[in-house]
Coordinates of C-alpha atoms and ligand atoms in Angstrom, one line a residue:
X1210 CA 5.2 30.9 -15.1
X1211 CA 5.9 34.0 -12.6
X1212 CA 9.5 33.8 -10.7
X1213 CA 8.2 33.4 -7.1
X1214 CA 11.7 33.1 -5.6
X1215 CA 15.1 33.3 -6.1
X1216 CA 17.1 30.3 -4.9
X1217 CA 15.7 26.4 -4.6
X1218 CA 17.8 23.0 -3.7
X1219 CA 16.8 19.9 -5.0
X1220 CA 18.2 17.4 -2.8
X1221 CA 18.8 14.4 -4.9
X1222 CA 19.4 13.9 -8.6
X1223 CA 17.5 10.6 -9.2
X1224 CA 13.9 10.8 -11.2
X1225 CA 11.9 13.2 -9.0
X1226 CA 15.3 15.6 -8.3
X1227 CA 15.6 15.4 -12.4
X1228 CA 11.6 16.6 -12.5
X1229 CA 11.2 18.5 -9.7
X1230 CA 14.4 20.5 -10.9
X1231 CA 12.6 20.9 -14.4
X1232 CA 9.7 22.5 -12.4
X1233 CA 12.0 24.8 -10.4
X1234 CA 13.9 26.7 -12.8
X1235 CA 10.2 28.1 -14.2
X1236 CA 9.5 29.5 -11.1
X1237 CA 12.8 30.0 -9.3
X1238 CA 16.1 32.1 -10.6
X1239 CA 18.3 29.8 -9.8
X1240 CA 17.8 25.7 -8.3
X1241 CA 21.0 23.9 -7.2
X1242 CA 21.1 20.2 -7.3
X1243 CA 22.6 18.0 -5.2
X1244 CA 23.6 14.5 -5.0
X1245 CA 25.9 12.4 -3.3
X1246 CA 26.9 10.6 -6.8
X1247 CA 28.6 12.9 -9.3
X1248 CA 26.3 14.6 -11.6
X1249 CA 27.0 13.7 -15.1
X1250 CA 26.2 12.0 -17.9
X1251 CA 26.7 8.8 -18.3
X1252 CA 24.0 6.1 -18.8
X1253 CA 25.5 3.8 -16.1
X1254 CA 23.9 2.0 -13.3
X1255 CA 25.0 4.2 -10.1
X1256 CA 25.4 3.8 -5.9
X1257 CA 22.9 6.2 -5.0
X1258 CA 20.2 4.1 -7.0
X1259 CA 20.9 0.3 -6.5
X1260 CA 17.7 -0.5 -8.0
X1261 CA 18.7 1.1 -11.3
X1262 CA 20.2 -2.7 -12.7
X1263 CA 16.5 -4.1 -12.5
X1264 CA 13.7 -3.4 -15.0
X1265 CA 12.2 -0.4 -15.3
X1266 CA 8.8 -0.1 -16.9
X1267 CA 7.7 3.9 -17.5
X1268 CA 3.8 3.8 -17.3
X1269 CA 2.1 5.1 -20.3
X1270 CA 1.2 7.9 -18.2
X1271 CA 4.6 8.5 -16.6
X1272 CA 5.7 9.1 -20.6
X1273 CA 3.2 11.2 -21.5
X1274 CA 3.8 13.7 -18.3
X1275 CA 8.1 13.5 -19.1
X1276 CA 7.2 14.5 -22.9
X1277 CA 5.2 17.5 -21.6
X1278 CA 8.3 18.6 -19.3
X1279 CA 11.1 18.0 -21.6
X1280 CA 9.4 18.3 -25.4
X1281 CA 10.8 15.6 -27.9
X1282 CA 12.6 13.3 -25.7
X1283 CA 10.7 10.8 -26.2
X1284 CA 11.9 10.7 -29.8
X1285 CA 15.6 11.4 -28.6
X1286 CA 15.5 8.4 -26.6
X1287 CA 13.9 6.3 -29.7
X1288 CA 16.6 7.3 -32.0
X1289 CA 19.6 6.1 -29.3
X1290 CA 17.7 3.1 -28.7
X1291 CA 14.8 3.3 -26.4
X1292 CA 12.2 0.4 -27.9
X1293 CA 8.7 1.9 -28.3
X1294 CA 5.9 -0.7 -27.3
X1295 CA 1.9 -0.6 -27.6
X1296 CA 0.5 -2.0 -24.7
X1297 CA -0.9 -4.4 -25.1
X1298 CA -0.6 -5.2 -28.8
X1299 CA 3.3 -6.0 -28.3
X1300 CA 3.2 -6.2 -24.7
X1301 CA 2.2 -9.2 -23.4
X1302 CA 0.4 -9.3 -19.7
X1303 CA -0.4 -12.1 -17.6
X1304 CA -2.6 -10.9 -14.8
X1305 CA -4.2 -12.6 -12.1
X1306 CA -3.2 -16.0 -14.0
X1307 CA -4.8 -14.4 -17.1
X1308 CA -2.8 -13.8 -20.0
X1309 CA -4.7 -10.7 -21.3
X1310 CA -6.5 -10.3 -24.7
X1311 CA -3.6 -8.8 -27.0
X1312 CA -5.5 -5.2 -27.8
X1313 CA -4.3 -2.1 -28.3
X1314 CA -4.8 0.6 -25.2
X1315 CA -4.6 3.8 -27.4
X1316 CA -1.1 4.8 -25.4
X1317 CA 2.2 3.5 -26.0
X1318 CA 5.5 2.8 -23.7
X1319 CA 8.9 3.4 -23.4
X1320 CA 11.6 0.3 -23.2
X1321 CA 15.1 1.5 -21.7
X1322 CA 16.9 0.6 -18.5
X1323 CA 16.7 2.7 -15.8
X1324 CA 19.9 4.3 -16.3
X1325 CA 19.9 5.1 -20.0
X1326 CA 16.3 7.1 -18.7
X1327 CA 17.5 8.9 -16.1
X1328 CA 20.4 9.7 -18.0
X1329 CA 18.8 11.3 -21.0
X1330 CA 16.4 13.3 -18.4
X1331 CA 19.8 14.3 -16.8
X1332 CA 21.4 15.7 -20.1
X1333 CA 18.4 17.9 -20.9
X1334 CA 18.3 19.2 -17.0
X1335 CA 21.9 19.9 -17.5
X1336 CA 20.9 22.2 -19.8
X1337 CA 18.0 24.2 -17.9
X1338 CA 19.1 27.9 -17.5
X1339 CA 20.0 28.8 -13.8
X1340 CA 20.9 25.3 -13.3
X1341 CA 23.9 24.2 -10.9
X1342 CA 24.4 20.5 -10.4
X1343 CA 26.5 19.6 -7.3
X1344 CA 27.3 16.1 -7.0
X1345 CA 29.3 14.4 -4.4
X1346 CA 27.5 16.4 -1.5
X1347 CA 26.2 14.6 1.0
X1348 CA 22.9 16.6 2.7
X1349 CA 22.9 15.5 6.8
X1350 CA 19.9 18.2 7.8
X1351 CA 18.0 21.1 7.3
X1352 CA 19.1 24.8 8.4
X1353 CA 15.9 26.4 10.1
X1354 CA 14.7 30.4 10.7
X1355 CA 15.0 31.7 14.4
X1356 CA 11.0 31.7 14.8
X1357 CA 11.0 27.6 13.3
X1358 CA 8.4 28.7 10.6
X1359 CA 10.6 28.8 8.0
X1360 CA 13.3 26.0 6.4
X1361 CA 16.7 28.6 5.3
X1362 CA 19.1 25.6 3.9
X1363 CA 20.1 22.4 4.5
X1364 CA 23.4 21.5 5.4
X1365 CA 25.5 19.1 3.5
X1366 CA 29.1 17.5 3.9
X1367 CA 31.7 17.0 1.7
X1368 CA 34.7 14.7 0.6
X1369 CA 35.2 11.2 1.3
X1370 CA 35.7 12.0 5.1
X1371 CA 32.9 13.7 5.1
X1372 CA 35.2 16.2 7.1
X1373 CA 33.7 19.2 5.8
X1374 CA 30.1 20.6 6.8
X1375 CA 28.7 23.5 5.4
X1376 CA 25.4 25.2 5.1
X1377 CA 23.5 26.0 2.0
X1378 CA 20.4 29.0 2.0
X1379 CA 17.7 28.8 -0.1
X1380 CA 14.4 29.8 -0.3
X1381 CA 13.1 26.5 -1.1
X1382 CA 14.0 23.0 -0.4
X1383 CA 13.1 19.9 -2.3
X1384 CA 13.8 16.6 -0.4
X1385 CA 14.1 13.7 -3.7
X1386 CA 16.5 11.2 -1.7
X1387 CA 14.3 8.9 -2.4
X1388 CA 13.2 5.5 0.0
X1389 CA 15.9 6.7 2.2
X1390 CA 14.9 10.2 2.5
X1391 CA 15.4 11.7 6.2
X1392 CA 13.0 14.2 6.4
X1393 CA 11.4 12.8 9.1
X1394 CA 14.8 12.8 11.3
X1395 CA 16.0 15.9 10.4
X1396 CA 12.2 17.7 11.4
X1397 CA 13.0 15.3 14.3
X1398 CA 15.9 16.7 15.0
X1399 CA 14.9 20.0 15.2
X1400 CA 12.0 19.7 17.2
X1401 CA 9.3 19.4 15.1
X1402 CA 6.8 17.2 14.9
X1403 CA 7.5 13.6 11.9
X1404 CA 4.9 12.5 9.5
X1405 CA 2.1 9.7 10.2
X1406 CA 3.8 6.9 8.2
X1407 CA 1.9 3.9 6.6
X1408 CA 4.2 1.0 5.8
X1409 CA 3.0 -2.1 4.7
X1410 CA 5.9 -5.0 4.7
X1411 CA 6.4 -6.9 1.1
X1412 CA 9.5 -8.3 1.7
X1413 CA 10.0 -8.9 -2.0
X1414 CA 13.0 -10.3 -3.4
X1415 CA 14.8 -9.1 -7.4
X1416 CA 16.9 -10.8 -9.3
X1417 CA 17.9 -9.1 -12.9
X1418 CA 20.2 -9.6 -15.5
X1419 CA 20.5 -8.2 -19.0
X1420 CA 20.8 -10.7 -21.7
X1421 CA 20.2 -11.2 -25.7
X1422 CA 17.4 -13.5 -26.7
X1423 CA 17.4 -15.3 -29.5
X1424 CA 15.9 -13.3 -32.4
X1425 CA 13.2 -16.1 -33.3
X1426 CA 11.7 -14.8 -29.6
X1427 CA 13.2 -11.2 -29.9
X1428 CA 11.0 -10.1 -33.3
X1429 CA 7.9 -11.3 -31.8
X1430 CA 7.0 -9.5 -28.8
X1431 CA 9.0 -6.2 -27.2
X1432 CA 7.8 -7.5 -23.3
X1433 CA 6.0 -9.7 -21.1
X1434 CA 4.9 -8.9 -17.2
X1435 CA 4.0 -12.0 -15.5
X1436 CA 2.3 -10.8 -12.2
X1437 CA 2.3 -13.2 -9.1
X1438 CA -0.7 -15.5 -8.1
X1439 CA -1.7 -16.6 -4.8
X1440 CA -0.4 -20.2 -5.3
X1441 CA 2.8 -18.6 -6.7
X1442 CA 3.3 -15.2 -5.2
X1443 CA 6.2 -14.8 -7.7
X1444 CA 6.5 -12.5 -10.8
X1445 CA 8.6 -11.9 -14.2
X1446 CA 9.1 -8.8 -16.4
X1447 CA 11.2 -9.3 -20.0
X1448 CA 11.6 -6.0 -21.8
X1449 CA 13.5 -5.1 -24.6
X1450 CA 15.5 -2.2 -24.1
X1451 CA 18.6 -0.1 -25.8
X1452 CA 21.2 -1.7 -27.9
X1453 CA 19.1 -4.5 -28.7
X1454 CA 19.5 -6.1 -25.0
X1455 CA 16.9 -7.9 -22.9
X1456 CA 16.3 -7.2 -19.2
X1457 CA 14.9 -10.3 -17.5
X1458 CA 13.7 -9.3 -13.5
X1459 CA 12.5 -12.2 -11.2
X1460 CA 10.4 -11.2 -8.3
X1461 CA 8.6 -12.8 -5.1
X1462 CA 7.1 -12.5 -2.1
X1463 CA 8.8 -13.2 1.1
X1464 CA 11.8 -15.4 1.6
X1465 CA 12.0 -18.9 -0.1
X1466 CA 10.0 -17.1 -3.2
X1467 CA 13.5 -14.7 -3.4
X1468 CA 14.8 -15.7 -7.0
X1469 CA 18.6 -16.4 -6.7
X1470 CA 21.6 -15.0 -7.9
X1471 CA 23.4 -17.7 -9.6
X1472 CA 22.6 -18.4 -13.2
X1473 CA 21.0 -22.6 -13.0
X1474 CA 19.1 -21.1 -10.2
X1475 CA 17.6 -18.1 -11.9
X1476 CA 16.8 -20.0 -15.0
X1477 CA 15.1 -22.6 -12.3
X1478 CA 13.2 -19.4 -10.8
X1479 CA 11.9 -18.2 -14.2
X1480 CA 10.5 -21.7 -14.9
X1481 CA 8.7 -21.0 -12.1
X1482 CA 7.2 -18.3 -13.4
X1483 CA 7.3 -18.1 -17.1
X1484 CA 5.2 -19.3 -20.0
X1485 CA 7.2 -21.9 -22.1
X1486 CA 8.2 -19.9 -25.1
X1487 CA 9.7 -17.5 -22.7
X1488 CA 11.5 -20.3 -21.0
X1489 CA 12.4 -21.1 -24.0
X1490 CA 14.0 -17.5 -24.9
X1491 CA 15.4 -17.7 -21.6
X1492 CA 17.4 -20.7 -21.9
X1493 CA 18.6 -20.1 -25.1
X1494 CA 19.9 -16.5 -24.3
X1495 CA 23.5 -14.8 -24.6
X1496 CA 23.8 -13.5 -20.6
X1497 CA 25.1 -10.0 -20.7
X1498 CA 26.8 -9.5 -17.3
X1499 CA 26.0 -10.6 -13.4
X1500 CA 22.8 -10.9 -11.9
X1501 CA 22.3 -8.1 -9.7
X1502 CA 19.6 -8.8 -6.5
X1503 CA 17.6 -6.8 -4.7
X1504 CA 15.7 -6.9 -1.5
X1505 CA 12.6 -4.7 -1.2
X1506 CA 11.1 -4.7 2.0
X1507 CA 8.3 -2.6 2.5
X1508 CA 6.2 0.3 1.3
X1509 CA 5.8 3.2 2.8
X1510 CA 4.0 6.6 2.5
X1511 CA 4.5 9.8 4.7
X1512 CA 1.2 11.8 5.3
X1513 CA 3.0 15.2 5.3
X1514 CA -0.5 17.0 4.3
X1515 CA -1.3 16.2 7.7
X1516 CA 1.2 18.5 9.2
X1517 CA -0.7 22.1 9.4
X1518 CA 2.4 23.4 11.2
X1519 CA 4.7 22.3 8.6
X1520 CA 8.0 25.0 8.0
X1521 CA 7.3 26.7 4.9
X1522 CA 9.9 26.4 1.9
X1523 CA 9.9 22.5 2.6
X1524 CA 8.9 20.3 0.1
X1525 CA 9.0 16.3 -0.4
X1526 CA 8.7 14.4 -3.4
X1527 CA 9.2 10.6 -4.6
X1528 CA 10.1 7.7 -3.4
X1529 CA 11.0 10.2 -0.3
X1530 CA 7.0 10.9 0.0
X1531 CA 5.8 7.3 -1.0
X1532 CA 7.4 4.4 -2.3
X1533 CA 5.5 1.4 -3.7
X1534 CA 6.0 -2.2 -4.1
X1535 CA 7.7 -1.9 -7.3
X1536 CA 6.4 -5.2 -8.9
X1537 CA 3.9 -2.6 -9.9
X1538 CA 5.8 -0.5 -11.9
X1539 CA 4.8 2.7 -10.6
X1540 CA 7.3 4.5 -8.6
X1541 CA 8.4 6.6 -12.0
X1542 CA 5.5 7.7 -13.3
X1543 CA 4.4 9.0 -9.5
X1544 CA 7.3 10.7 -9.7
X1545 CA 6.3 12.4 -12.8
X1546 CA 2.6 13.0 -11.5
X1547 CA 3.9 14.5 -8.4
X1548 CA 5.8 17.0 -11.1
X1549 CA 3.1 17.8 -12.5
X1550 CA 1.7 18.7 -9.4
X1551 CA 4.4 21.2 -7.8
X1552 CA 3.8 22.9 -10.9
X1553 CA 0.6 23.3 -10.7
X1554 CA 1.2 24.3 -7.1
X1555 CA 4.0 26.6 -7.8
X1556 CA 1.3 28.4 -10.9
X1557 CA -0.5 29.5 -7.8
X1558 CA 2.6 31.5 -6.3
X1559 CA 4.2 31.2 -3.3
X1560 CA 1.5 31.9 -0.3
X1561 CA 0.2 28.2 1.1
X1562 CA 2.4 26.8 -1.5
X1563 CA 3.9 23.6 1.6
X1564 CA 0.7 22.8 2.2
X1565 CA -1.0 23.3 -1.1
X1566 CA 1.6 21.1 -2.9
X1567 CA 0.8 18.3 0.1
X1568 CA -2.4 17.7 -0.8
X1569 CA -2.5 17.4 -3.9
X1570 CA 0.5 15.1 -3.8
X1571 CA -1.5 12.9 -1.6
X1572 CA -4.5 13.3 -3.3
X1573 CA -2.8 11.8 -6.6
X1574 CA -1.2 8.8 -4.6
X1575 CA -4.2 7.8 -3.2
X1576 CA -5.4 5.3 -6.7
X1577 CA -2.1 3.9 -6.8
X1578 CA -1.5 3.8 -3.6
X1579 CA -5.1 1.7 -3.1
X1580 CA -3.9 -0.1 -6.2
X1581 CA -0.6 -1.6 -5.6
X1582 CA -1.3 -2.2 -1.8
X1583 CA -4.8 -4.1 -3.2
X1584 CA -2.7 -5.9 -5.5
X1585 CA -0.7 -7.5 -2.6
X1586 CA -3.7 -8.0 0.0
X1587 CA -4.9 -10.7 -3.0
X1588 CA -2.5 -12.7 -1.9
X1589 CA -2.6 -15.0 0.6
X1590 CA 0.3 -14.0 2.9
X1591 CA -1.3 -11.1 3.6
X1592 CA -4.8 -12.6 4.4
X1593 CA -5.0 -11.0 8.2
X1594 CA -4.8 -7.5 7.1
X1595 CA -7.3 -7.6 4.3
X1596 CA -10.6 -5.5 5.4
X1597 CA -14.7 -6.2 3.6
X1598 CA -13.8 -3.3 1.4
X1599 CA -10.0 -5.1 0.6
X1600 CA -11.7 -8.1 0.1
X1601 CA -14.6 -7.3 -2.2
X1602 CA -11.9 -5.1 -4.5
X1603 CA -9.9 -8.1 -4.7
X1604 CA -12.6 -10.5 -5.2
X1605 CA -14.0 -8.3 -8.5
X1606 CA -10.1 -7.6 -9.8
X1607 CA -9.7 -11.2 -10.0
X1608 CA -12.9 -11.0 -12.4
X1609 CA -11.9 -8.2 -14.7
X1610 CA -8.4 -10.1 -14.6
X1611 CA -10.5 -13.4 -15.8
X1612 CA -12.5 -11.2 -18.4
X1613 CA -9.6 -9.6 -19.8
X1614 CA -9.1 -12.8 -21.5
X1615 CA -11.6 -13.2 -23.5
X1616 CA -13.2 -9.6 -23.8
X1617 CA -10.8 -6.9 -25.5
X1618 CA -12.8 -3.9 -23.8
X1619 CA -12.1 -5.1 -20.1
X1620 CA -8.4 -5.9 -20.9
X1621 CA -8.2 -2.7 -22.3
X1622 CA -10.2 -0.8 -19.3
X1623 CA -7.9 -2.8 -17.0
X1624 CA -4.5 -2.0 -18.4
X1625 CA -5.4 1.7 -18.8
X1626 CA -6.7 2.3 -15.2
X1627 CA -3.0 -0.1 -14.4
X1628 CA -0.9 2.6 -16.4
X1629 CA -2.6 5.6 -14.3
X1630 CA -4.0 6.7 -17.7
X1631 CA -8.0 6.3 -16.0
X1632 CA -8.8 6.4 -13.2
X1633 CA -10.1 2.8 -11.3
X1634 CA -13.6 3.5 -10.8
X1635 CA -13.7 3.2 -14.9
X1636 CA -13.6 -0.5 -14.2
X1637 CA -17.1 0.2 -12.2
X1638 CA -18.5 1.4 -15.0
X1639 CA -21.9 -0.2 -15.6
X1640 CA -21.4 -1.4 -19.4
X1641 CA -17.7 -2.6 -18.4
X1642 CA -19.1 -4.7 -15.3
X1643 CA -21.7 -6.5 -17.2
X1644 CA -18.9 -7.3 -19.5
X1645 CA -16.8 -8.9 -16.4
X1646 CA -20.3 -10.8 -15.2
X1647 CA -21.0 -11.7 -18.8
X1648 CA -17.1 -13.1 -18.9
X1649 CA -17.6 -14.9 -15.9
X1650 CA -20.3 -17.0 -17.2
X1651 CA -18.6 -18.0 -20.2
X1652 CA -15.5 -18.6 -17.9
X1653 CA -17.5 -20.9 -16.3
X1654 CA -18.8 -23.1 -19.6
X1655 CA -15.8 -23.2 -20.9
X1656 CA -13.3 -23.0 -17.8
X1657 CA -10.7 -21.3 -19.4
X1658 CA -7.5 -22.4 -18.2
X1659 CA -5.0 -20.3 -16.4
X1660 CA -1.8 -19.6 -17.1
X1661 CA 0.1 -22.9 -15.1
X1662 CA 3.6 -22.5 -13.6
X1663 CA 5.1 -24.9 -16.4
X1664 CA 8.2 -25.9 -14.9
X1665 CA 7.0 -27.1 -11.4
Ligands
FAD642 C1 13.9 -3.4 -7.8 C2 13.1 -2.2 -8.2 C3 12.5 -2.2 -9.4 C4 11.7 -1.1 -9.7 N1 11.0 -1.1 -10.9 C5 10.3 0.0 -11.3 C6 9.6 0.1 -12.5 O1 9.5 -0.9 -13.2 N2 8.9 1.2 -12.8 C7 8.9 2.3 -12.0 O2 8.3 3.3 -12.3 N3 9.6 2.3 -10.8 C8 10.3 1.2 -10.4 N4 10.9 1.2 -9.3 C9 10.8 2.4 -8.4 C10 11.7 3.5 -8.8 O3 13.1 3.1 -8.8 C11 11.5 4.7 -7.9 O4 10.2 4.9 -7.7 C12 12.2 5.9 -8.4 O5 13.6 5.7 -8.6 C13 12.0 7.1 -7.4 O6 12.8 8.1 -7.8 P1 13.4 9.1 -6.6 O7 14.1 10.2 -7.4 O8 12.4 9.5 -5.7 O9 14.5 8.2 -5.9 P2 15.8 7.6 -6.5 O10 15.7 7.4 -7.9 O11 16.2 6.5 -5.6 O12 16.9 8.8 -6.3 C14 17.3 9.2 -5.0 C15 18.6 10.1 -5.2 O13 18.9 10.8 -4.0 C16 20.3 10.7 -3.8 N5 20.5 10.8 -2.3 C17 20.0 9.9 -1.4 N6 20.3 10.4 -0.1 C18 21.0 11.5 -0.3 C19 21.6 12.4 0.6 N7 21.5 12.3 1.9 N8 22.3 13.5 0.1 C20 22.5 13.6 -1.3 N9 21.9 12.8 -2.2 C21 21.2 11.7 -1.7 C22 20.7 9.3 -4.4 O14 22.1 9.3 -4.7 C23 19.8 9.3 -5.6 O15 20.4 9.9 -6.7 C24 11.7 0.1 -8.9 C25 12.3 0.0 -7.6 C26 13.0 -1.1 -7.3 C27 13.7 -1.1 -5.9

């Protein structure tokens, strides 16, 4: 790609910083990145990302996109550990109160915890020529041109007083602070006008702890997602992961559905939510560590591509630009997406390149945006704010959900548009909806059970 400037700062050094920084250095001499947390390598779980000791689940998609941008690291990652899985061959999915026909999707997944990821990504990124990592800087605004139609910098403090300020230039600026990102105060600040946000309040509660199952469990299966229902608006994921560890997260929706953090009260929560051999695992397992919680209260998305007057050389990516209910599993792989598009952006060189970038960043959130906020409109909590269209997209997920138990085409469909590998109108597809009709008719005769809460 063509060098279209000379200095860029990526402000945070969590999954979008690590890709967005990837991106930079093809295009830029040199790109500085900065973090409050030190910048090093060590697979631990870390301040600046709190969510980092609950499971992480890389889409399909979100793998693909990191093996374009770093070549062979998805095989570095197998050979320390990482657990390859085939969705959903190996991957069990229960969906809707469906547990999903057990066909392959033609894609794979990577297993790891979110730390031994981000730490891999970290090491390569480390390695990028022009490259400057600068961790324990903490960034407090932006530095702006005389005329305001230009962002110069950002300034930063330093030290555990935070006692000294100082300003850093660049040509281009890459906020990646992720669900705390202050763009919107620091445009604020200076005058200018904030974002439209959407926010749509979840109020879901994690619970997570690593643990070793017992191998007559462990050598069957490599993961199991339990989505919530609208009688139990609670959820599991179980993946293996490095070292031969578990991860078990607990989810749900709004207060007394929190899962706890004291070990009878998690197991309780599980049998809540799990089928019985996975109770079963559970029970049995070898706890590895404390449960770490985790309160998630809403998601929000900041409509930046509807700021003509935006400051050049200011650009937002992330959980900064968008951050989903993360029961979904997609935060990652948007991040990756949203790589994919600043280089794509960036390809076109630097005139319109703010707005450009925008755009298309919103025009690839939209599906899972529609998705993960459809997802939670099915249930019943969130009844007032469902509109028609809300409410017929629910209506016909809960069919594909219920034919993706008995027809292998439809689970498949499903769990590819779910892994942002198609797009959803696939599932519109006229063969695949006379599949879902011709499902729910044998649903009917034969009144396929759903997948009961076994332990209330
Ligand atoms: C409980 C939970 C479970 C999740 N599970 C999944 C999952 O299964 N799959 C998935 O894809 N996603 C999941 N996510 C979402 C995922 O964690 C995020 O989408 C992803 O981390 C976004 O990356 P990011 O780089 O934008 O932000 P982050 O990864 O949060 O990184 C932000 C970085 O910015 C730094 N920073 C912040 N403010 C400043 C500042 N002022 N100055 C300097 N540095 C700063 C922080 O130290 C941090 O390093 C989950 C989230 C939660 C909360």
């Amino acid at each position: 790609m063509q060098q279209i400037g000379e200095h860029a700062l990526v402000l945070g050094a969590g999954m979008s910083g690590l890709l967005a920084a990837r991106v930079l250095t093809e295009a830029y001499e040199r790109v500085t990145l900065l973090d409050r947390d030190p910048i090093h390598g060590d697979a631990a779980p870390r301040r600046g990302v709190p969510q980092g000791r609950h499971a992480h689940v890389l889409l399909a998609r979100g793998g693909e996109i990191i093996e374009d941008l770093f070549p062979g690291i998805t095989g570095e990652l197998v050979a320390d550990g990482a657990v390859v899985s085939h969705p959903l061959a190996d991957f069990r999915f229960c969906a809707g109160g469906h547990t999903l026909r057990q066909v392959p999707i033609g894609a794979t997944m990577l297993q790891s915890t979110r730390p031994f990821l981000e730490s891999h990504l970290r090491d390569r990124v480390l390695t990028l020529p022009g490259l400057t990592p600068a961790g324990g800087r903490d960034v407090v605004g932006l530095s702006i041109a005389d005329d305001r139609r230009r962002v110069t910098g950002v300034r930063v403090v330093r030290g555990r007083d935070a006692s000294t300020e100082e300003t850093l230039a660049a040509d281009l600026v890459v906020d990646a602070t992720g669900r705390a990102g202050r763009t919107p105060v620091w445009l604020q600040v200076l005058g200018l006008p904030r974002p439209r946000e959407e926010e749509f309040v979840v109020s879901v509660g994690y619970a997570s702890r690593l643990m070793r199952l017992p191998r007559d469990y462990a050598e069957r299966e490599k993961a199991i997602a339990v989505g919530p229902v609208p009688d139990r608006p609670r959820g599991l994921a179980l993946l293996e992961v490095e070292g031969g560890q578990h991860i078990v997260t607990l989810a749900g929706f709004e207060g007394r559905h929190h899962p706890p953090a004291d070990h009878d009260g998690f197991v309780e929560f599980a049998a809540s939510v799990s089928p019985p051999d996975v109770l079963s695992a559970i029970r049995r397992a070898e706890p590895l560590g404390e449960i770490a919680t985790y309160r998630y209260q809403s998601s929000v998305r900041r409509h930046y591509e509807e700021l003509p007057n935006l400051p050049d050389g200011l650009l937002v990516t992330g959980d900064a630009l968008c951050s989903f209910n993360p029961i979904y599993g997609q935060g990652m792989t948007l991040a990756a997406m949203q790589a994919s598009t600043l280089r794509n952006s960036l390809a076109q060189g630097l005139p319109g390149l703010t707005l450009r970038f925008f755009r298309a960043a919103s025009r690839a959130v939209d599906d899972p945006w529609d998705l993960g906020v459809g997802a939670d409109l099915a249930l019943p909590q969130f009844r007032d704010r469902r509109t028609l269209s809300t409410r017929l997209t629910s209506a016909y997920t809960r069919q594909v959900q219920a034919a993706g138990a008995i027809d292998d085409q439809v689970a498949r469909q499903f769990v590819r548009v779910t892994h942002l590998l198609d797009p959803p109108d696939q599932l519109l597809r006229p063969g695949l909806a006379w599949r879902v009709l011709r499902a729910r008719t044998a649903h009917l005769a034969r009144r396929v059970p759903r997948l009961s809460a076994p332990g209330r």
